[in-house]
Amino acid sequence: MRLIQNMCTIAEYPAPGSAAAAAAAAASDCCAGAAGRRLVKIAVVGASGVGKTALVVRFLTKRFIGDYERNAGNLYTRQVQIEGETLAIQVQDTPGIQVHENGLSCGEQLNRCIRWADAVVIVFSITDYKSYELIGQLHQHVQQLHLGARLPVVVVANKADLLHVKQVDPQLGLQLASVLGCSFYEVSVSENYNDVYSAFHVLCKEVSHKQQPSSTPEKRRTSLIPRPKSPNMQDLKRRFKQALSAKVRTVTSV
Ligand SMILES: Nc1nc2c(ncn2[C@@H]2O[C@H](COP(=O)(O)OP(=O)(O)OP(=O)(O)O)[C@@H](O)[C@H]2O)c(=O)[nH]1
């Protein structure tokens, strides 16, 4: 997948009917609809401070910028090339999820964002066990909001460079991801771009394949056209016998 830089906007996290929502819709028109391109919408979620903004910025710009303001949720729009096709991609950074005694606290803003997405990146930090503990609940929450439609999800374990303050063995992340049926990537946003790229690439590919025109009316129509029948064995045998007896007749008549 090749990123085509500097295409569209960075819009504020949109509430339905708001000016920001209109701006985001316009941005998505500019990158996708207007050009007739397919659009892949990805939400990046996880606990606070795990590196969601750093991950998104690294993916889109290849740069690691150490300090960010506490995130209010930005929407980034770009074009990417995947398997030879140019797709419009929107990446939604989200505010960090707060963990309370009784579990997850996902505001309506975050739920809206998850419902909007075609795919989700769930991030935790290997330096924060609580952020790892959130993964299972978050995954369940995402699937519930999509009414069990099995949204493509990738689990990302970030801050792999901070081994001296590690609280979670990345192997645990891998095991959990495989139980949940998700891809898993261990990354250091600060030190390695390639793994970040791979995580988004896999997700874009998965969404792209899901959206493939295999379910378009054109394809469905062709699959309804009856296939020619395979030759009937009885009929073949009968014709073979006929041909054989004709030959025997000509041989005996000589
Ligand atoms: N050492 C190291 N630091 C990282 C890495 N990724 C992010 N950070 C740092 O972690 C801190 C939090 O990063 P953010 O990207 O703001 O985290 P966030 O998940 O968006 O945080 P919220 O906006 O509070 O939800 C920042 O100081 C980053 O520089 C990494 O891979 N390694």
mmCIF file of C-alpha atoms and ligand atoms in Angstrom:
data_model
loop_
_atom_site.group_PDB
_atom_site.id
_atom_site.type_symbol
_atom_site.label_atom_id
_atom_site.label_comp_id
_atom_site.label_asym_id
_atom_site.label_seq_id
_atom_site.Cartn_x
_atom_site.Cartn_y
_atom_site.Cartn_z
ATOM 1 C CA MET A 1 0.000 0.000 0.000
ATOM 2 C CA ARG A 2 1.417 3.419 -0.919
ATOM 3 C CA LEU A 3 0.225 6.532 0.869
ATOM 4 C CA ILE A 4 -0.580 9.476 -1.316
ATOM 5 C CA GLN A 5 0.167 12.390 0.939
ATOM 6 C CA ASN A 6 -1.468 15.747 1.508
ATOM 7 C CA MET A 7 -4.814 14.957 0.062
ATOM 8 C CA CYS A 8 -7.568 16.118 2.338
ATOM 9 C CA THR A 9 -8.550 17.529 5.657
ATOM 10 C CA ILE A 10 -8.179 16.988 9.334
ATOM 11 C CA ALA A 11 -11.702 17.446 10.658
ATOM 12 C CA GLU A 12 -12.924 17.639 14.244
ATOM 13 C CA TYR A 13 -14.666 14.595 15.586
ATOM 14 C CA PRO A 14 -18.099 15.023 14.061
ATOM 15 C CA ALA A 15 -21.463 14.964 15.812
ATOM 16 C CA PRO A 16 -24.376 14.274 13.470
ATOM 17 C CA GLY A 17 -25.817 17.457 12.027
ATOM 18 C CA SER A 18 -22.876 19.581 13.179
ATOM 19 C CA ALA A 19 -20.761 21.786 10.951
ATOM 20 C CA ALA A 20 -17.849 19.440 11.615
ATOM 21 C CA ALA A 21 -19.912 16.496 10.382
ATOM 22 C CA ALA A 22 -20.660 18.426 7.211
ATOM 23 C CA ALA A 23 -16.945 19.203 6.814
ATOM 24 C CA ALA A 24 -16.036 15.551 7.319
ATOM 25 C CA ALA A 25 -18.667 14.489 4.790
ATOM 26 C CA ALA A 26 -17.299 17.029 2.329
ATOM 27 C CA ALA A 27 -13.788 15.729 2.935
ATOM 28 C CA SER A 28 -14.892 12.192 2.323
ATOM 29 C CA ASP A 29 -16.659 13.315 -0.863
ATOM 30 C CA CYS A 30 -13.501 15.031 -2.001
ATOM 31 C CA CYS A 31 -11.418 11.923 -1.516
ATOM 32 C CA ALA A 32 -13.813 9.128 -2.237
ATOM 33 C CA GLY A 33 -17.288 9.709 -3.626
ATOM 34 C CA ALA A 34 -16.445 12.483 -6.051
ATOM 35 C CA ALA A 35 -13.630 10.449 -7.567
ATOM 36 C CA GLY A 36 -15.745 7.293 -7.465
ATOM 37 C CA ARG A 37 -13.235 5.660 -5.132
ATOM 38 C CA ARG A 38 -13.986 3.121 -2.475
ATOM 39 C CA LEU A 39 -13.719 4.448 1.045
ATOM 40 C CA VAL A 40 -12.202 2.562 3.996
ATOM 41 C CA LYS A 41 -13.038 4.009 7.429
ATOM 42 C CA ILE A 42 -10.825 3.015 10.345
ATOM 43 C CA ALA A 43 -11.238 3.945 14.021
ATOM 44 C CA VAL A 44 -8.283 3.770 16.398
ATOM 45 C CA VAL A 45 -9.343 3.045 19.975
ATOM 46 C CA GLY A 46 -7.743 2.159 23.299
ATOM 47 C CA ALA A 47 -6.919 3.449 26.755
ATOM 48 C CA SER A 48 -5.483 6.891 27.333
ATOM 49 C CA GLY A 49 -1.766 7.372 26.690
ATOM 50 C CA VAL A 50 -1.162 4.116 24.791
ATOM 51 C CA GLY A 51 0.009 6.026 21.712
ATOM 52 C CA LYS A 52 -3.082 6.181 19.485
ATOM 53 C CA THR A 53 -2.315 9.638 18.114
ATOM 54 C CA ALA A 54 1.363 8.790 17.693
ATOM 55 C CA LEU A 55 0.355 5.627 15.793
ATOM 56 C CA VAL A 56 -1.996 7.447 13.424
ATOM 57 C CA VAL A 57 0.471 10.263 12.773
ATOM 58 C CA ARG A 58 3.281 7.758 12.201
ATOM 59 C CA PHE A 59 1.161 5.829 9.705
ATOM 60 C CA LEU A 60 0.076 8.909 7.791
ATOM 61 C CA THR A 61 3.310 10.909 7.844
ATOM 62 C CA LYS A 62 5.989 8.291 8.655
ATOM 63 C CA ARG A 63 7.117 10.619 11.463
ATOM 64 C CA PHE A 64 7.163 10.143 15.204
ATOM 65 C CA ILE A 65 6.338 13.293 17.090
ATOM 66 C CA GLY A 66 6.936 12.898 20.813
ATOM 67 C CA ASP A 67 4.274 15.136 22.300
ATOM 68 C CA TYR A 68 0.645 15.594 21.483
ATOM 69 C CA GLU A 69 -2.146 17.461 23.126
ATOM 70 C CA ARG A 70 -4.664 15.241 24.856
ATOM 71 C CA ASN A 71 -6.736 14.019 22.017
ATOM 72 C CA ALA A 72 -10.268 15.211 21.262
ATOM 73 C CA GLY A 73 -10.606 12.929 18.252
ATOM 74 C CA ASN A 74 -9.396 13.950 14.821
ATOM 75 C CA LEU A 75 -10.372 12.542 11.482
ATOM 76 C CA TYR A 76 -7.617 12.194 8.894
ATOM 77 C CA THR A 77 -8.333 11.560 5.236
ATOM 78 C CA ARG A 78 -5.831 10.253 2.723
ATOM 79 C CA GLN A 79 -5.626 8.170 -0.395
ATOM 80 C CA VAL A 80 -3.781 4.888 -0.396
ATOM 81 C CA GLN A 81 -2.875 2.360 -3.016
ATOM 82 C CA ILE A 82 -3.674 -1.193 -2.171
ATOM 83 C CA GLU A 83 -3.235 -4.104 -4.544
ATOM 84 C CA GLY A 84 -3.038 -1.682 -7.455
ATOM 85 C CA GLU A 85 -6.246 0.175 -6.571
ATOM 86 C CA THR A 86 -6.422 3.697 -5.153
ATOM 87 C CA LEU A 87 -8.686 3.772 -2.113
ATOM 88 C CA ALA A 88 -9.726 6.685 0.042
ATOM 89 C CA ILE A 89 -8.942 5.987 3.671
ATOM 90 C CA GLN A 90 -10.254 7.846 6.702
ATOM 91 C CA VAL A 91 -8.570 7.280 10.044
ATOM 92 C CA GLN A 92 -10.407 8.417 13.157
ATOM 93 C CA ASP A 93 -8.279 9.043 16.231
ATOM 94 C CA THR A 94 -10.408 8.820 19.379
ATOM 95 C CA PRO A 95 -10.199 10.075 22.951
ATOM 96 C CA GLY A 96 -8.655 7.605 25.415
ATOM 97 C CA ILE A 97 -11.100 5.266 27.094
ATOM 98 C CA GLN A 98 -11.375 5.681 30.807
ATOM 99 C CA VAL A 99 -11.423 2.565 32.928
ATOM 100 C CA HIS A 100 -13.685 2.516 35.955
ATOM 101 C CA GLU A 101 -14.163 -0.002 38.732
ATOM 102 C CA ASN A 102 -17.121 -1.497 36.924
ATOM 103 C CA GLY A 103 -15.485 -1.680 33.505
ATOM 104 C CA LEU A 104 -15.468 0.316 30.292
ATOM 105 C CA SER A 105 -16.724 3.819 30.003
ATOM 106 C CA CYS A 106 -17.380 4.537 26.319
ATOM 107 C CA GLY A 107 -19.084 7.860 25.727
ATOM 108 C CA GLU A 108 -21.658 8.348 22.986
ATOM 109 C CA GLN A 109 -18.987 10.160 20.949
ATOM 110 C CA LEU A 110 -16.807 7.057 20.905
ATOM 111 C CA ASN A 111 -19.738 4.749 20.182
ATOM 112 C CA ARG A 112 -20.683 6.912 17.209
ATOM 113 C CA CYS A 113 -17.165 6.634 15.921
ATOM 114 C CA ILE A 114 -17.098 2.835 16.284
ATOM 115 C CA ARG A 115 -20.468 2.500 14.500
ATOM 116 C CA TRP A 116 -19.130 4.701 11.685
ATOM 117 C CA ALA A 117 -16.030 2.543 11.133
ATOM 118 C CA ASP A 118 -15.497 -0.288 8.641
ATOM 119 C CA ALA A 119 -12.601 -1.566 10.756
ATOM 120 C CA VAL A 120 -11.010 -0.890 14.134
ATOM 121 C CA VAL A 121 -7.463 -0.771 15.488
ATOM 122 C CA ILE A 122 -7.428 -1.587 19.213
ATOM 123 C CA VAL A 123 -4.223 -0.317 20.819
ATOM 124 C CA PHE A 124 -2.660 -1.150 24.153
ATOM 125 C CA SER A 125 0.739 -0.345 25.605
ATOM 126 C CA ILE A 126 3.097 -3.041 26.860
ATOM 127 C CA THR A 127 3.945 -0.616 29.687
ATOM 128 C CA ASP A 128 0.346 -0.496 30.968
ATOM 129 C CA TYR A 129 -1.328 -3.734 32.064
ATOM 130 C CA LYS A 130 -4.704 -2.019 32.483
ATOM 131 C CA SER A 131 -4.672 -0.989 28.827
ATOM 132 C CA TYR A 132 -4.162 -4.674 27.933
ATOM 133 C CA GLU A 133 -7.025 -5.760 30.184
ATOM 134 C CA LEU A 134 -9.344 -3.505 28.191
ATOM 135 C CA ILE A 135 -8.810 -5.332 24.899
ATOM 136 C CA GLY A 136 -11.321 -8.152 25.397
ATOM 137 C CA GLN A 137 -14.097 -5.838 26.578
ATOM 138 C CA LEU A 138 -13.384 -3.334 23.836
ATOM 139 C CA HIS A 139 -13.474 -6.009 21.169
ATOM 140 C CA GLN A 140 -16.804 -7.272 22.491
ATOM 141 C CA HIS A 141 -18.157 -3.715 22.602
ATOM 142 C CA VAL A 142 -17.098 -3.085 18.982
ATOM 143 C CA GLN A 143 -18.784 -6.268 17.752
ATOM 144 C CA GLN A 144 -21.944 -5.486 19.731
ATOM 145 C CA LEU A 145 -22.192 -2.034 18.154
ATOM 146 C CA HIS A 146 -21.969 -3.729 14.752
ATOM 147 C CA LEU A 147 -24.644 -6.239 15.699
ATOM 148 C CA GLY A 148 -22.298 -9.191 15.470
ATOM 149 C CA ALA A 149 -21.305 -8.453 11.843
ATOM 150 C CA ARG A 150 -17.639 -9.379 12.594
ATOM 151 C CA LEU A 151 -15.960 -6.077 11.933
ATOM 152 C CA PRO A 152 -12.283 -6.465 10.935
ATOM 153 C CA VAL A 153 -10.139 -5.650 13.978
ATOM 154 C CA VAL A 154 -6.387 -5.536 14.482
ATOM 155 C CA VAL A 155 -4.834 -5.544 17.962
ATOM 156 C CA VAL A 156 -1.679 -3.439 18.311
ATOM 157 C CA ALA A 157 0.731 -3.693 21.259
ATOM 158 C CA ASN A 158 2.647 -0.406 21.303
ATOM 159 C CA LYS A 159 5.807 0.905 22.985
ATOM 160 C CA ALA A 160 7.833 -2.239 22.287
ATOM 161 C CA ASP A 161 10.979 -0.139 22.798
ATOM 162 C CA LEU A 162 10.220 0.342 26.506
ATOM 163 C CA LEU A 163 11.228 -3.166 27.582
ATOM 164 C CA HIS A 164 12.691 -1.981 30.908
ATOM 165 C CA VAL A 165 9.224 -0.857 32.062
ATOM 166 C CA LYS A 166 7.266 -3.648 30.431
ATOM 167 C CA GLN A 167 4.106 -4.812 32.256
ATOM 168 C CA VAL A 168 2.646 -7.036 29.540
ATOM 169 C CA ASP A 169 4.396 -9.795 27.649
ATOM 170 C CA PRO A 170 3.498 -9.206 23.985
ATOM 171 C CA GLN A 171 2.931 -12.980 23.740
ATOM 172 C CA LEU A 172 -0.199 -12.422 25.851
ATOM 173 C CA GLY A 173 -1.414 -9.922 23.270
ATOM 174 C CA LEU A 174 -0.824 -12.437 20.500
ATOM 175 C CA GLN A 175 -2.728 -15.159 22.357
ATOM 176 C CA LEU A 176 -5.648 -12.866 23.122
ATOM 177 C CA ALA A 177 -5.814 -11.619 19.530
ATOM 178 C CA SER A 178 -5.917 -15.167 18.198
ATOM 179 C CA VAL A 179 -8.721 -16.062 20.629
ATOM 180 C CA LEU A 180 -10.640 -13.008 19.391
ATOM 181 C CA GLY A 181 -9.903 -13.876 15.757
ATOM 182 C CA CYS A 182 -7.918 -10.682 15.096
ATOM 183 C CA SER A 183 -4.527 -9.952 13.562
ATOM 184 C CA PHE A 184 -1.855 -8.859 16.031
ATOM 185 C CA TYR A 185 1.105 -6.488 15.703
ATOM 186 C CA GLU A 186 3.720 -5.584 18.262
ATOM 187 C CA VAL A 187 5.074 -2.161 17.348
ATOM 188 C CA SER A 188 7.208 0.668 18.570
ATOM 189 C CA VAL A 189 5.685 3.749 17.025
ATOM 190 C CA SER A 190 8.727 5.715 18.121
ATOM 191 C CA GLU A 191 11.279 3.397 16.498
ATOM 192 C CA ASN A 192 9.729 1.467 13.657
ATOM 193 C CA TYR A 193 7.487 2.576 10.827
ATOM 194 C CA ASN A 194 7.230 -0.755 8.973
ATOM 195 C CA ASP A 195 5.231 -2.619 11.616
ATOM 196 C CA VAL A 196 2.803 0.309 11.902
ATOM 197 C CA TYR A 197 2.398 0.299 8.144
ATOM 198 C CA SER A 198 1.796 -3.479 8.128
ATOM 199 C CA ALA A 199 -0.945 -3.264 10.767
ATOM 200 C CA PHE A 200 -2.927 -0.703 8.743
ATOM 201 C CA HIS A 201 -2.128 -2.470 5.486
ATOM 202 C CA VAL A 202 -3.599 -5.768 6.689
ATOM 203 C CA LEU A 203 -6.717 -4.006 7.917
ATOM 204 C CA CYS A 204 -7.215 -2.034 4.681
ATOM 205 C CA LYS A 205 -6.803 -5.232 2.691
ATOM 206 C CA GLU A 206 -9.325 -7.070 4.834
ATOM 207 C CA VAL A 207 -11.907 -4.291 4.444
ATOM 208 C CA SER A 208 -11.147 -3.965 0.765
ATOM 209 C CA HIS A 209 -11.731 -7.704 0.234
ATOM 210 C CA LYS A 210 -14.980 -7.488 2.203
ATOM 211 C CA GLN A 211 -16.104 -4.657 -0.037
ATOM 212 C CA GLN A 212 -14.992 -6.430 -3.225
ATOM 213 C CA PRO A 213 -17.588 -6.522 -5.947
ATOM 214 C CA SER A 214 -18.095 -10.264 -5.376
ATOM 215 C CA SER A 215 -21.410 -9.274 -3.846
ATOM 216 C CA THR A 216 -22.308 -6.677 -6.498
ATOM 217 C CA PRO A 217 -25.426 -7.275 -8.593
ATOM 218 C CA GLU A 218 -23.258 -7.755 -11.714
ATOM 219 C CA LYS A 219 -21.392 -10.708 -10.165
ATOM 220 C CA ARG A 220 -24.521 -12.139 -8.605
ATOM 221 C CA ARG A 221 -26.289 -12.007 -11.966
ATOM 222 C CA THR A 222 -23.544 -13.971 -13.665
ATOM 223 C CA SER A 223 -23.627 -16.575 -10.929
ATOM 224 C CA LEU A 224 -27.355 -17.051 -11.660
ATOM 225 C CA ILE A 225 -26.732 -17.915 -15.324
ATOM 226 C CA PRO A 226 -27.117 -21.722 -15.486
ATOM 227 C CA ARG A 227 -23.913 -23.586 -16.124
ATOM 228 C CA PRO A 228 -23.875 -25.971 -19.090
ATOM 229 C CA LYS A 229 -24.828 -29.436 -17.926
ATOM 230 C CA SER A 230 -22.029 -31.951 -17.675
ATOM 231 C CA PRO A 231 -22.434 -34.805 -20.176
ATOM 232 C CA ASN A 232 -24.801 -37.503 -19.026
ATOM 233 C CA MET A 233 -22.840 -40.740 -18.432
ATOM 234 C CA GLN A 234 -25.715 -43.010 -19.439
ATOM 235 C CA ASP A 235 -26.056 -41.133 -22.704
ATOM 236 C CA LEU A 236 -22.314 -41.320 -23.361
ATOM 237 C CA LYS A 237 -22.253 -45.089 -22.700
ATOM 238 C CA ARG A 238 -25.235 -45.611 -25.042
ATOM 239 C CA ARG A 239 -23.576 -43.616 -27.828
ATOM 240 C CA PHE A 240 -20.274 -45.450 -27.295
ATOM 241 C CA LYS A 241 -22.027 -48.842 -27.565
ATOM 242 C CA GLN A 242 -23.822 -47.696 -30.714
ATOM 243 C CA ALA A 243 -20.555 -46.611 -32.338
ATOM 244 C CA LEU A 244 -18.862 -49.867 -31.306
ATOM 245 C CA SER A 245 -21.602 -52.135 -32.682
ATOM 246 C CA ALA A 246 -21.597 -50.172 -35.997
ATOM 247 C CA LYS A 247 -17.860 -50.815 -36.248
ATOM 248 C CA VAL A 248 -18.278 -54.520 -35.455
ATOM 249 C CA ARG A 249 -20.992 -54.720 -38.149
ATOM 250 C CA THR A 250 -18.689 -53.165 -40.778
ATOM 251 C CA VAL A 251 -15.805 -55.478 -39.781
ATOM 252 C CA THR A 252 -17.947 -58.656 -39.998
ATOM 253 C CA SER A 253 -19.479 -57.593 -43.332
ATOM 254 C CA VAL A 254 -16.015 -57.372 -44.965
HETATM 255 N N1 LIG B 1 8.772 5.314 24.061
HETATM 256 C C1 LIG B 1 7.653 5.392 23.327
HETATM 257 N N2 LIG B 1 6.757 6.366 23.567
HETATM 258 C C2 LIG B 1 5.641 6.399 22.820
HETATM 259 C C3 LIG B 1 5.396 5.468 21.800
HETATM 260 N N3 LIG B 1 4.197 5.782 21.240
HETATM 261 C C4 LIG B 1 3.732 6.851 21.874
HETATM 262 N N4 LIG B 1 4.597 7.243 22.848
HETATM 263 C C5 LIG B 1 4.439 8.344 23.780
HETATM 264 O O1 LIG B 1 3.318 8.063 24.603
HETATM 265 C C6 LIG B 1 2.664 9.278 24.971
HETATM 266 C C7 LIG B 1 1.192 9.174 24.646
HETATM 267 O O2 LIG B 1 1.053 9.133 23.241
HETATM 268 P P1 LIG B 1 -0.301 9.598 22.524
HETATM 269 O O3 LIG B 1 -0.153 9.295 21.098
HETATM 270 O O4 LIG B 1 -0.650 10.990 22.895
HETATM 271 O O5 LIG B 1 -1.336 8.595 23.240
HETATM 272 P P2 LIG B 1 -2.929 8.546 23.067
HETATM 273 O O6 LIG B 1 -3.305 7.128 23.194
HETATM 274 O O7 LIG B 1 -3.360 9.244 21.827
HETATM 275 O O8 LIG B 1 -3.378 9.358 24.351
HETATM 276 P P3 LIG B 1 -4.806 10.090 24.637
HETATM 277 O O9 LIG B 1 -4.913 11.236 23.710
HETATM 278 O O10 LIG B 1 -4.713 10.529 26.079
HETATM 279 O O11 LIG B 1 -5.878 9.073 24.459
HETATM 280 C C8 LIG B 1 3.390 10.385 24.220
HETATM 281 O O12 LIG B 1 4.306 11.009 25.082
HETATM 282 C C9 LIG B 1 4.131 9.662 23.114
HETATM 283 O O13 LIG B 1 5.310 10.319 22.730
HETATM 284 C C10 LIG B 1 6.383 4.442 21.555
HETATM 285 O O14 LIG B 1 6.258 3.571 20.694
HETATM 286 N N5 LIG B 1 7.466 4.459 22.354
#
